[in-house]
Short mmCIF file of C-alpha atoms in Angstrom, two decimals:
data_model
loop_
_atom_site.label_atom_id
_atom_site.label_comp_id
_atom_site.label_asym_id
_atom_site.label_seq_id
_atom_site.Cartn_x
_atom_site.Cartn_y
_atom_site.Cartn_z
CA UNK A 370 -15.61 36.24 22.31
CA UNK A 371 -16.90 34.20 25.14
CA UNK A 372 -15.96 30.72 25.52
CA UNK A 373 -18.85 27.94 24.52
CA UNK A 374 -20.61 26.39 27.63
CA UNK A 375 -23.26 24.25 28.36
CA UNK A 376 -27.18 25.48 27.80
CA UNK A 377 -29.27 25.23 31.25
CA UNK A 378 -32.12 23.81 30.55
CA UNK A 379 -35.62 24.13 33.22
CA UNK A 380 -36.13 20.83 34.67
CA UNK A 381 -39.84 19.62 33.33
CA UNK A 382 -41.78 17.92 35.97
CA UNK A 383 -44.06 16.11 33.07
CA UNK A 384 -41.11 14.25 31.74
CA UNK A 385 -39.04 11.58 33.82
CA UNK A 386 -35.42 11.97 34.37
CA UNK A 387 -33.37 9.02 34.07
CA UNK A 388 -31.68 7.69 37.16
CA UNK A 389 -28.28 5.56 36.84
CA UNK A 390 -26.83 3.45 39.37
CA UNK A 391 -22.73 3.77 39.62
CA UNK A 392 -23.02 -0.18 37.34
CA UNK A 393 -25.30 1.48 34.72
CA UNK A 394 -23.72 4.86 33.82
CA UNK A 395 -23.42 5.23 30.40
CA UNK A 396 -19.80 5.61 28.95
CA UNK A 397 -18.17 9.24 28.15
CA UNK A 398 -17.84 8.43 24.60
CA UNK A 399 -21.52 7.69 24.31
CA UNK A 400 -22.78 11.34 25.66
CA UNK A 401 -19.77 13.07 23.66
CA UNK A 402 -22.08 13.15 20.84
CA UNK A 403 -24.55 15.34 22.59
CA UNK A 404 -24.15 19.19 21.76
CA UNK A 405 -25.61 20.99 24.21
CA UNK A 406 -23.59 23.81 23.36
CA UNK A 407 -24.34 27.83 23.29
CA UNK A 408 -24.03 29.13 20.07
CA UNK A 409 -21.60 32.13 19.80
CA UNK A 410 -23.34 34.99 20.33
CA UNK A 411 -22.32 38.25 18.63
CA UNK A 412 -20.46 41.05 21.21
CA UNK A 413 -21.37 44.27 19.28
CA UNK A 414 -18.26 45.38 18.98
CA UNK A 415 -15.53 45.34 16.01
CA UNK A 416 -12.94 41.92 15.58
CA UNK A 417 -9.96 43.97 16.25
CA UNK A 418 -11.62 45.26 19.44
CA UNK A 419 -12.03 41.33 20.85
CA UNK A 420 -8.60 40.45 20.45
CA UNK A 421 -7.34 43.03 22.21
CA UNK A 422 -5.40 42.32 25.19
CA UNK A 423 -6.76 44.73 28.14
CA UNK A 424 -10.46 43.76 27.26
CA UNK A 425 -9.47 39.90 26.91
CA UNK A 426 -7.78 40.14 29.94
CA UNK A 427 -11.32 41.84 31.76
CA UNK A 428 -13.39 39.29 29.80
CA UNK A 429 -11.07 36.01 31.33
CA UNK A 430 -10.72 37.74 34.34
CA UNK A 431 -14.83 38.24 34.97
CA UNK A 432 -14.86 34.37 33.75
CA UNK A 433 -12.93 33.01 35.69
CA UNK A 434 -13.42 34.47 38.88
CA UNK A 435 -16.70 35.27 38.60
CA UNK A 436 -16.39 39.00 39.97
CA UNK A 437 -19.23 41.31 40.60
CA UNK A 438 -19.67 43.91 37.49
CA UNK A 439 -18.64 46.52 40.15
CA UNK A 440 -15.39 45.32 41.18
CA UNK A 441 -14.47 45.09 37.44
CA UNK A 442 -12.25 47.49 35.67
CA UNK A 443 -11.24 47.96 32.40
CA UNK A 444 -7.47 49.80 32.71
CA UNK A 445 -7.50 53.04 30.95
CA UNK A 446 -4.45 55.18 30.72
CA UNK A 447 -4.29 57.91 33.30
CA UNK A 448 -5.76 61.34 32.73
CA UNK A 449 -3.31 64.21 32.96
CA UNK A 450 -4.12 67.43 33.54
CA UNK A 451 -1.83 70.65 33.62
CA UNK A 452 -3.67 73.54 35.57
CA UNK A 453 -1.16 76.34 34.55
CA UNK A 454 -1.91 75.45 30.85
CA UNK A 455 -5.42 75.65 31.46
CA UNK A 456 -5.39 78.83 33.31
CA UNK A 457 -3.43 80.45 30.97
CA UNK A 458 -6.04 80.17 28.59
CA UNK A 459 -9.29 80.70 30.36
CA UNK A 460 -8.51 83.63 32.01
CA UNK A 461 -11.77 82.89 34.37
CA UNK A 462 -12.85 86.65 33.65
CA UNK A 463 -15.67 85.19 31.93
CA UNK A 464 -19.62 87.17 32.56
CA UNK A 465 -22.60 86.04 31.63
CA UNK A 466 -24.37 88.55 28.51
CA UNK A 467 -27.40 90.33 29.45
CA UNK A 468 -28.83 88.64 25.95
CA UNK A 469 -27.80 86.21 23.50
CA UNK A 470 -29.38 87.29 20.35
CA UNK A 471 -28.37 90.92 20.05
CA UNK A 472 -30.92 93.40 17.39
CA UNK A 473 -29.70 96.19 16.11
CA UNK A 474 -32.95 98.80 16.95
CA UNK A 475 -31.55 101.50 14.13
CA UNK A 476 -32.83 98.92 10.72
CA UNK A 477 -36.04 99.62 9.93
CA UNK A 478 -39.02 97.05 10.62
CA UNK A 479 -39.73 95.29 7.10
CA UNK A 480 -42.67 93.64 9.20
CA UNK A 481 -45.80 93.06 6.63
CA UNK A 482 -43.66 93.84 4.13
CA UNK A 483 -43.73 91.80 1.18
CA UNK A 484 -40.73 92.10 -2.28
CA UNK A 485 -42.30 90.29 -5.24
CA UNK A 486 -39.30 89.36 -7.43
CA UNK A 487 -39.46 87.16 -10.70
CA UNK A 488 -39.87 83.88 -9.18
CA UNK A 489 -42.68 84.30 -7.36
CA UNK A 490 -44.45 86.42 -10.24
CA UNK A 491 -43.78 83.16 -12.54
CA UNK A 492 -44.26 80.55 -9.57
CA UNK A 493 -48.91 80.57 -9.77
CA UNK A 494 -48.19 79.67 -13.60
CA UNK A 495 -46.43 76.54 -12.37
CA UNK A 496 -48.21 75.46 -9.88
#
């Protein structure tokens, strides 16, 4: 997950800021106590996919050098391809059928025909 960091907060012109002379500055124990912190937000993705070490390595890398989104690669393990395994099974003899759905002309049209069986003799008494 991404490391805490401080909340920037819009400057509000209605409220005064306090100014400190080099004398007056208040002591680093005193503004410890303030937690301006950002509260872990969740990543969408699974715990055992955050810890591991290519995409922790992108994440810290992205941090840390602040790199545009472009230059940033997550490394994947080459692709491999071997052509004469792949031509030996697609022959590349392949042509495109006239039709997809092929009807057989000989079966006689059962258009506006209509088969009563026992169901639907039984189904208006249920209904």
């Amino acid at each position: 997950m991404s490391k805490l960091s401080f909340r920037a907060r819009a400057l509000d012109a209605a409220k005064p800021l306090p100014i400190y002379r080099g004398k007056d500055m208040p002591d680093l124990n005193d503004c410890v106590s303030i937690n301006r912190a950002v509260p872990q937000m969740p990543t969408g993705m699974e715990k055992e996919e955050e810890s591991e070490h290519h995409l922790q390595r992108a994440i810290s890398a992205q941090q840390v050098f602040r790199e545009k989104k472009e230059s940033m690669v997550i490394p994947v393990p080459e692709a491999e391809s071997n052509v004469n395994y792949y031509n030996r099974l697609y022959k590349g003899e392949f042509k495109q059928p006239k039709q997809f759905i092929h009807i057989q002309r000989s079966l006689p049209l059962l258009r506006g025909l209509y088969l009563q069986t026992q169901i639907s003799r039984t189904s208006h008494l249920l209904g």
